[in-house]
Amino acid sequence: MSATLAKGQNGPLATNDVVISIQLSAPADLSALLVTEQGKVRSDADFVFFNQPSGPGVNLQPVQGQPAALAVSLSQVPADIAQIRAVITLDDATSNFGRFPAPTALVSDAAGNALYEYRIDGLDTESIVIALELYRRQGAWKVRAVGQGYAGGFAALVTDHGVTVDDSPSAPAPPAPAPPEPQQQPGYPAAPPTTPAYPTQPPPQQQQFAPQPGYPPQGPGYPPQGPGYPPPPAPGYQQPPGPGYPPPPAPGYPAQGQPQQGQPQQAPEVSLSKDRPVSLQKGQRVTLRKEGGHALTFVKMGLGWDPVRSRGMFGNRTVDVDLDASVVMFADMNPVDVAYYGQLTSKDGSIRHQGDNLTGEGEGDDEVILVDLTRIPAHVTSLLFIVTSYKGHTFEQIQNAFTRLVDGANNGELARYTLAGGMPFTAMLMAKVFRVGGDWKLEAIGEGFHAKHPGEAVPQLGRFLVNT
């Protein structure tokens, strides 16, 4: 039976291996700062978070339906580390803990037996909180309930603890002469062990994304849960051929210099700002570089909507609208992979979908997709962010649909595109991220079409792949 801690209370840890987990109703991340007696990290390697999931004696591990947990092996923590601080950060930096029920931090042993429980009451306007800390006292380890909210922002928190946040400009790398072998980027979580390795050769000329048997799932059990995820490749998946990729576009498509039907009209390109997020209009583009020329490497794409409330004989009710966000990866005109509710991680591990929202209820982002631009294979030229309506509701029945771009380094919002007015479609291409030379660009699109799931959407996306 676990002991309940109040703020400021502590207790002994009699086991070497412990797990810190959290329970809360808002999308969030759990991270750890390993600090010395001076309250500072020794180097950036002492900061464990989603983009650097392993540190000395501390590792992030996935948890179904909740943020990843911190697995700590106390005997492996270096002797000069005095404290391990567990930090909860809301995905939406513009939100705060006061909007949600109080989060609970749990400390368990390696077998899953609960040791301590701490309900973090009293939070209001903060979006970050130092929940717990493990600390040394006279040669032994103890746990303390901290509950210290932090108002300075994620970048300020880690900087105050000695972590380097790089905002300096950097020159773009020259384009590689040929697609390189995919390599694990330092600090980025490896793809789940059941995920097959991404092909080391270019993809086949034609990769079809017909829905697999039983997809989309029907009735109870949706979305899929439990072991065996992500699913293996679809039957018939083949290793790519050798030279000759990429294939030339089909003759006469697209016609040079002529806009395609359904292609958004080009709007002036704007720049990202450190002071405030860019408010995008349809067709507008931004280069994924901060002011000063520093290229973004890890971004979050948030998508949100509100369910429609209608009046009935017995009062107001909520229409059960289920939208699904997906990312389709293209090599020129050819689809090569998709991250969606049935396969949350792309096969190369560069894109991670954070899970399905079945109603649109809640503040902020309803679905979040993480993109590590440094891990996108060289032959992938475009990422198309789409939203489909699983139950067939059109966007005329949906309110406040938006997409936004968030800097993965500090959770700061960089750009936002809000869809004004509904359309009689069941699917929409919200935004496109694509290569231009050595840069990645984002374009707000907001074009509708008819599809209830990604398998129906992919064949209709070719007209959006022309980058003018």
mmCIF file with all atom_site columns, N, CA and C in Angstrom, residues 42-82:
data_model
loop_
_atom_site.group_PDB
_atom_site.id
_atom_site.type_symbol
_atom_site.label_atom_id
_atom_site.label_alt_id
_atom_site.label_comp_id
_atom_site.label_asym_id
_atom_site.label_entity_id
_atom_site.label_seq_id
_atom_site.pdbx_PDB_ins_code
_atom_site.Cartn_x
_atom_site.Cartn_y
_atom_site.Cartn_z
_atom_site.occupancy
_atom_site.B_iso_or_equiv
_atom_site.pdbx_formal_charge
_atom_site.auth_seq_id
_atom_site.auth_comp_id
_atom_site.auth_asym_id
_atom_site.auth_atom_id
_atom_site.pdbx_PDB_model_num
ATOM 1   N N  . ARG A 1 42 ? 25.410 18.901 -14.821 1.00 0.00 ? 42 ARG A N  1
ATOM 2   C CA . ARG A 1 42 ? 26.834 18.914 -15.168 1.00 0.00 ? 42 ARG A CA 1
ATOM 3   C C  . ARG A 1 42 ? 27.036 19.202 -16.652 1.00 0.00 ? 42 ARG A C  1
ATOM 4   N N  . SER A 1 43 ? 26.091 18.734 -17.466 1.00 0.00 ? 43 SER A N  1
ATOM 5   C CA . SER A 1 43 ? 26.102 18.983 -18.908 1.00 0.00 ? 43 SER A CA 1
ATOM 6   C C  . SER A 1 43 ? 24.684 18.736 -19.403 1.00 0.00 ? 43 SER A C  1
ATOM 7   N N  . ASP A 1 44 ? 24.454 18.997 -20.688 1.00 0.00 ? 44 ASP A N  1
ATOM 8   C CA . ASP A 1 44 ? 23.124 18.779 -21.241 1.00 0.00 ? 44 ASP A CA 1
ATOM 9   C C  . ASP A 1 44 ? 22.707 17.318 -21.189 1.00 0.00 ? 44 ASP A C  1
ATOM 10  N N  . ALA A 1 45 ? 23.668 16.399 -21.025 1.00 0.00 ? 45 ALA A N  1
ATOM 11  C CA . ALA A 1 45 ? 23.342 14.970 -20.934 1.00 0.00 ? 45 ALA A CA 1
ATOM 12  C C  . ALA A 1 45 ? 22.561 14.641 -19.665 1.00 0.00 ? 45 ALA A C  1
ATOM 13  N N  . ASP A 1 46 ? 22.542 15.554 -18.681 1.00 0.00 ? 46 ASP A N  1
ATOM 14  C CA . ASP A 1 46 ? 21.802 15.336 -17.437 1.00 0.00 ? 46 ASP A CA 1
ATOM 15  C C  . ASP A 1 46 ? 20.356 15.810 -17.524 1.00 0.00 ? 46 ASP A C  1
ATOM 16  N N  . PHE A 1 47 ? 19.896 16.132 -18.722 1.00 0.00 ? 47 PHE A N  1
ATOM 17  C CA . PHE A 1 47 ? 18.504 16.517 -18.951 1.00 0.00 ? 47 PHE A CA 1
ATOM 18  C C  . PHE A 1 47 ? 17.841 15.407 -19.765 1.00 0.00 ? 47 PHE A C  1
ATOM 19  N N  . VAL A 1 48 ? 16.890 14.700 -19.162 1.00 0.00 ? 48 VAL A N  1
ATOM 20  C CA . VAL A 1 48 ? 16.208 13.579 -19.808 1.00 0.00 ? 48 VAL A CA 1
ATOM 21  C C  . VAL A 1 48 ? 14.809 14.036 -20.191 1.00 0.00 ? 48 VAL A C  1
ATOM 22  N N  . PHE A 1 49 ? 14.494 13.997 -21.492 1.00 0.00 ? 49 PHE A N  1
ATOM 23  C CA . PHE A 1 49 ? 13.193 14.431 -21.975 1.00 0.00 ? 49 PHE A CA 1
ATOM 24  C C  . PHE A 1 49 ? 12.893 13.679 -23.261 1.00 0.00 ? 49 PHE A C  1
ATOM 25  N N  . PHE A 1 50 ? 11.748 14.010 -23.921 1.00 0.00 ? 50 PHE A N  1
ATOM 26  C CA . PHE A 1 50 ? 11.276 13.193 -25.039 1.00 0.00 ? 50 PHE A CA 1
ATOM 27  C C  . PHE A 1 50 ? 12.271 13.129 -26.182 1.00 0.00 ? 50 PHE A C  1
ATOM 28  N N  . ASN A 1 51 ? 13.107 14.147 -26.350 1.00 0.00 ? 51 ASN A N  1
ATOM 29  C CA . ASN A 1 51 ? 14.066 14.145 -27.448 1.00 0.00 ? 51 ASN A CA 1
ATOM 30  C C  . ASN A 1 51 ? 15.443 13.650 -27.011 1.00 0.00 ? 51 ASN A C  1
ATOM 31  N N  . GLN A 1 52 ? 15.609 13.337 -25.732 1.00 0.00 ? 52 GLN A N  1
ATOM 32  C CA . GLN A 1 52 ? 16.832 12.721 -25.193 1.00 0.00 ? 52 GLN A CA 1
ATOM 33  C C  . GLN A 1 52 ? 16.382 11.816 -24.049 1.00 0.00 ? 52 GLN A C  1
ATOM 34  N N  . PRO A 1 53 ? 15.869 10.639 -24.373 1.00 0.00 ? 53 PRO A N  1
ATOM 35  C CA . PRO A 1 53 ? 15.150 9.838  -23.385 1.00 0.00 ? 53 PRO A CA 1
ATOM 36  C C  . PRO A 1 53 ? 16.010 9.041  -22.424 1.00 0.00 ? 53 PRO A C  1
ATOM 37  N N  . SER A 1 54 ? 17.326 9.126  -22.537 1.00 0.00 ? 54 SER A N  1
ATOM 38  C CA . SER A 1 54 ? 18.199 8.365  -21.643 1.00 0.00 ? 54 SER A CA 1
ATOM 39  C C  . SER A 1 54 ? 19.250 9.276  -21.041 1.00 0.00 ? 54 SER A C  1
ATOM 40  N N  . GLY A 1 55 ? 19.485 9.079  -19.752 1.00 0.00 ? 55 GLY A N  1
ATOM 41  C CA . GLY A 1 55 ? 20.530 9.799  -19.043 1.00 0.00 ? 55 GLY A CA 1
ATOM 42  C C  . GLY A 1 55 ? 21.197 8.861  -18.059 1.00 0.00 ? 55 GLY A C  1
ATOM 43  N N  . PRO A 1 56 ? 22.157 9.340  -17.292 1.00 0.00 ? 56 PRO A N  1
ATOM 44  C CA . PRO A 1 56 ? 22.859 8.466  -16.345 1.00 0.00 ? 56 PRO A CA 1
ATOM 45  C C  . PRO A 1 56 ? 21.937 7.940  -15.254 1.00 0.00 ? 56 PRO A C  1
ATOM 46  N N  . GLY A 1 57 ? 21.515 6.688  -15.396 1.00 0.00 ? 57 GLY A N  1
ATOM 47  C CA . GLY A 1 57 ? 20.652 6.066  -14.399 1.00 0.00 ? 57 GLY A CA 1
ATOM 48  C C  . GLY A 1 57 ? 19.181 6.368  -14.545 1.00 0.00 ? 57 GLY A C  1
ATOM 49  N N  . VAL A 1 58 ? 18.786 7.164  -15.561 1.00 0.00 ? 58 VAL A N  1
ATOM 50  C CA . VAL A 1 58 ? 17.395 7.576  -15.720 1.00 0.00 ? 58 VAL A CA 1
ATOM 51  C C  . VAL A 1 58 ? 16.993 7.374  -17.180 1.00 0.00 ? 58 VAL A C  1
ATOM 52  N N  . ASN A 1 59 ? 15.814 6.756  -17.388 1.00 0.00 ? 59 ASN A N  1
ATOM 53  C CA . ASN A 1 59 ? 15.325 6.516  -18.741 1.00 0.00 ? 59 ASN A CA 1
ATOM 54  C C  . ASN A 1 59 ? 13.825 6.752  -18.798 1.00 0.00 ? 59 ASN A C  1
ATOM 55  N N  . LEU A 1 60 ? 13.373 7.361  -19.910 1.00 0.00 ? 60 LEU A N  1
ATOM 56  C CA . LEU A 1 60 ? 11.947 7.460  -20.163 1.00 0.00 ? 60 LEU A CA 1
ATOM 57  C C  . LEU A 1 60 ? 11.431 6.131  -20.697 1.00 0.00 ? 60 LEU A C  1
ATOM 58  N N  . GLN A 1 61 ? 10.253 5.730  -20.260 1.00 0.00 ? 61 GLN A N  1
ATOM 59  C CA . GLN A 1 61 ? 9.635  4.525  -20.778 1.00 0.00 ? 61 GLN A CA 1
ATOM 60  C C  . GLN A 1 61 ? 8.161  4.800  -21.052 1.00 0.00 ? 61 GLN A C  1
ATOM 61  N N  . PRO A 1 62 ? 7.606  4.246  -22.147 1.00 0.00 ? 62 PRO A N  1
ATOM 62  C CA . PRO A 1 62 ? 6.226  4.574  -22.534 1.00 0.00 ? 62 PRO A CA 1
ATOM 63  C C  . PRO A 1 62 ? 5.216  4.043  -21.546 1.00 0.00 ? 62 PRO A C  1
ATOM 64  N N  . VAL A 1 63 ? 4.086  4.757  -21.442 1.00 0.00 ? 63 VAL A N  1
ATOM 65  C CA . VAL A 1 63 ? 2.958  4.358  -20.598 1.00 0.00 ? 63 VAL A CA 1
ATOM 66  C C  . VAL A 1 63 ? 1.697  4.525  -21.442 1.00 0.00 ? 63 VAL A C  1
ATOM 67  N N  . GLN A 1 64 ? 0.850  3.516  -21.473 1.00 0.00 ? 64 GLN A N  1
ATOM 68  C CA . GLN A 1 64 ? -0.364 3.561  -22.278 1.00 0.00 ? 64 GLN A CA 1
ATOM 69  C C  . GLN A 1 64 ? -1.320 4.630  -21.759 1.00 0.00 ? 64 GLN A C  1
ATOM 70  N N  . GLY A 1 65 ? -1.653 5.600  -22.618 1.00 0.00 ? 65 GLY A N  1
ATOM 71  C CA . GLY A 1 65 ? -2.650 6.594  -22.286 1.00 0.00 ? 65 GLY A CA 1
ATOM 72  C C  . GLY A 1 65 ? -2.195 7.713  -21.384 1.00 0.00 ? 65 GLY A C  1
ATOM 73  N N  . GLN A 1 66 ? -0.918 7.730  -20.973 1.00 0.00 ? 66 GLN A N  1
ATOM 74  C CA . GLN A 1 66 ? -0.386 8.783  -20.113 1.00 0.00 ? 66 GLN A CA 1
ATOM 75  C C  . GLN A 1 66 ? 1.019  9.140  -20.599 1.00 0.00 ? 66 GLN A C  1
ATOM 76  N N  . PRO A 1 67 ? 1.559  10.272 -20.146 1.00 0.00 ? 67 PRO A N  1
ATOM 77  C CA . PRO A 1 67 ? 2.926  10.605 -20.532 1.00 0.00 ? 67 PRO A CA 1
ATOM 78  C C  . PRO A 1 67 ? 3.915  9.522  -20.114 1.00 0.00 ? 67 PRO A C  1
ATOM 79  N N  . ALA A 1 68 ? 5.044  9.463  -20.805 1.00 0.00 ? 68 ALA A N  1
ATOM 80  C CA . ALA A 1 68 ? 6.073  8.481  -20.481 1.00 0.00 ? 68 ALA A CA 1
ATOM 81  C C  . ALA A 1 68 ? 6.521  8.634  -19.033 1.00 0.00 ? 68 ALA A C  1
ATOM 82  N N  . ALA A 1 69 ? 6.927  7.521  -18.413 1.00 0.00 ? 69 ALA A N  1
ATOM 83  C CA . ALA A 1 69 ? 7.381  7.501  -17.018 1.00 0.00 ? 69 ALA A CA 1
ATOM 84  C C  . ALA A 1 69 ? 8.898  7.541  -16.964 1.00 0.00 ? 69 ALA A C  1
ATOM 85  N N  . LEU A 1 70 ? 9.430  7.872  -15.799 1.00 0.00 ? 70 LEU A N  1
ATOM 86  C CA . LEU A 1 70 ? 10.870 7.918  -15.563 1.00 0.00 ? 70 LEU A CA 1
ATOM 87  C C  . LEU A 1 70 ? 11.278 6.685  -14.768 1.00 0.00 ? 70 LEU A C  1
ATOM 88  N N  . ALA A 1 71 ? 12.071 5.832  -15.390 1.00 0.00 ? 71 ALA A N  1
ATOM 89  C CA . ALA A 1 71 ? 12.608 4.661  -14.702 1.00 0.00 ? 71 ALA A CA 1
ATOM 90  C C  . ALA A 1 71 ? 13.998 5.019  -14.184 1.00 0.00 ? 71 ALA A C  1
ATOM 91  N N  . VAL A 1 72 ? 14.196 4.905  -12.863 1.00 0.00 ? 72 VAL A N  1
ATOM 92  C CA . VAL A 1 72 ? 15.439 5.349  -12.226 1.00 0.00 ? 72 VAL A CA 1
ATOM 93  C C  . VAL A 1 72 ? 16.116 4.161  -11.547 1.00 0.00 ? 72 VAL A C  1
ATOM 94  N N  . SER A 1 73 ? 17.375 3.939  -11.903 1.00 0.00 ? 73 SER A N  1
ATOM 95  C CA . SER A 1 73 ? 18.207 2.957  -11.210 1.00 0.00 ? 73 SER A CA 1
ATOM 96  C C  . SER A 1 73 ? 19.179 3.739  -10.331 1.00 0.00 ? 73 SER A C  1
ATOM 97  N N  . LEU A 1 74 ? 18.878 3.816  -9.060  1.00 0.00 ? 74 LEU A N  1
ATOM 98  C CA . LEU A 1 74 ? 19.602 4.716  -8.160  1.00 0.00 ? 74 LEU A CA 1
ATOM 99  C C  . LEU A 1 74 ? 21.086 4.369  -8.060  1.00 0.00 ? 74 LEU A C  1
ATOM 100 N N  . SER A 1 75 ? 21.443 3.098  -8.164  1.00 0.00 ? 75 SER A N  1
ATOM 101 C CA . SER A 1 75 ? 22.850 2.716  -8.061  1.00 0.00 ? 75 SER A CA 1
ATOM 102 C C  . SER A 1 75 ? 23.662 3.189  -9.257  1.00 0.00 ? 75 SER A C  1
ATOM 103 N N  . GLN A 1 76 ? 22.999 3.498  -10.365 1.00 0.00 ? 76 GLN A N  1
ATOM 104 C CA . GLN A 1 76 ? 23.698 3.955  -11.554 1.00 0.00 ? 76 GLN A CA 1
ATOM 105 C C  . GLN A 1 76 ? 23.766 5.474  -11.678 1.00 0.00 ? 76 GLN A C  1
ATOM 106 N N  . VAL A 1 77 ? 23.158 6.178  -10.748 1.00 0.00 ? 77 VAL A N  1
ATOM 107 C CA . VAL A 1 77 ? 23.225 7.639  -10.762 1.00 0.00 ? 77 VAL A CA 1
ATOM 108 C C  . VAL A 1 77 ? 24.603 8.070  -10.263 1.00 0.00 ? 77 VAL A C  1
ATOM 109 N N  . PRO A 1 78 ? 25.327 8.902  -11.020 1.00 0.00 ? 78 PRO A N  1
ATOM 110 C CA . PRO A 1 78 ? 26.678 9.304  -10.609 1.00 0.00 ? 78 PRO A CA 1
ATOM 111 C C  . PRO A 1 78 ? 26.703 9.909  -9.218  1.00 0.00 ? 78 PRO A C  1
ATOM 112 N N  . ALA A 1 79 ? 27.829 9.723  -8.546  1.00 0.00 ? 79 ALA A N  1
ATOM 113 C CA . ALA A 1 79 ? 27.949 10.143 -7.144  1.00 0.00 ? 79 ALA A CA 1
ATOM 114 C C  . ALA A 1 79 ? 27.812 11.640 -6.961  1.00 0.00 ? 79 ALA A C  1
ATOM 115 N N  . ASP A 1 80 ? 28.153 12.439 -7.988  1.00 0.00 ? 80 ASP A N  1
ATOM 116 C CA . ASP A 1 80 ? 28.066 13.895 -7.828  1.00 0.00 ? 80 ASP A CA 1
ATOM 117 C C  . ASP A 1 80 ? 26.684 14.447 -8.165  1.00 0.00 ? 80 ASP A C  1
ATOM 118 N N  . ILE A 1 81 ? 25.738 13.576 -8.493  1.00 0.00 ? 81 ILE A N  1
ATOM 119 C CA . ILE A 1 81 ? 24.353 14.013 -8.674  1.00 0.00 ? 81 ILE A CA 1
ATOM 120 C C  . ILE A 1 81 ? 23.644 13.917 -7.327  1.00 0.00 ? 81 ILE A C  1
ATOM 121 N N  . ALA A 1 82 ? 23.130 15.055 -6.855  1.00 0.00 ? 82 ALA A N  1
ATOM 122 C CA . ALA A 1 82 ? 22.502 15.104 -5.536  1.00 0.00 ? 82 ALA A CA 1
ATOM 123 C C  . ALA A 1 82 ? 20.995 14.951 -5.592  1.00 0.00 ? 82 ALA A C  1
#
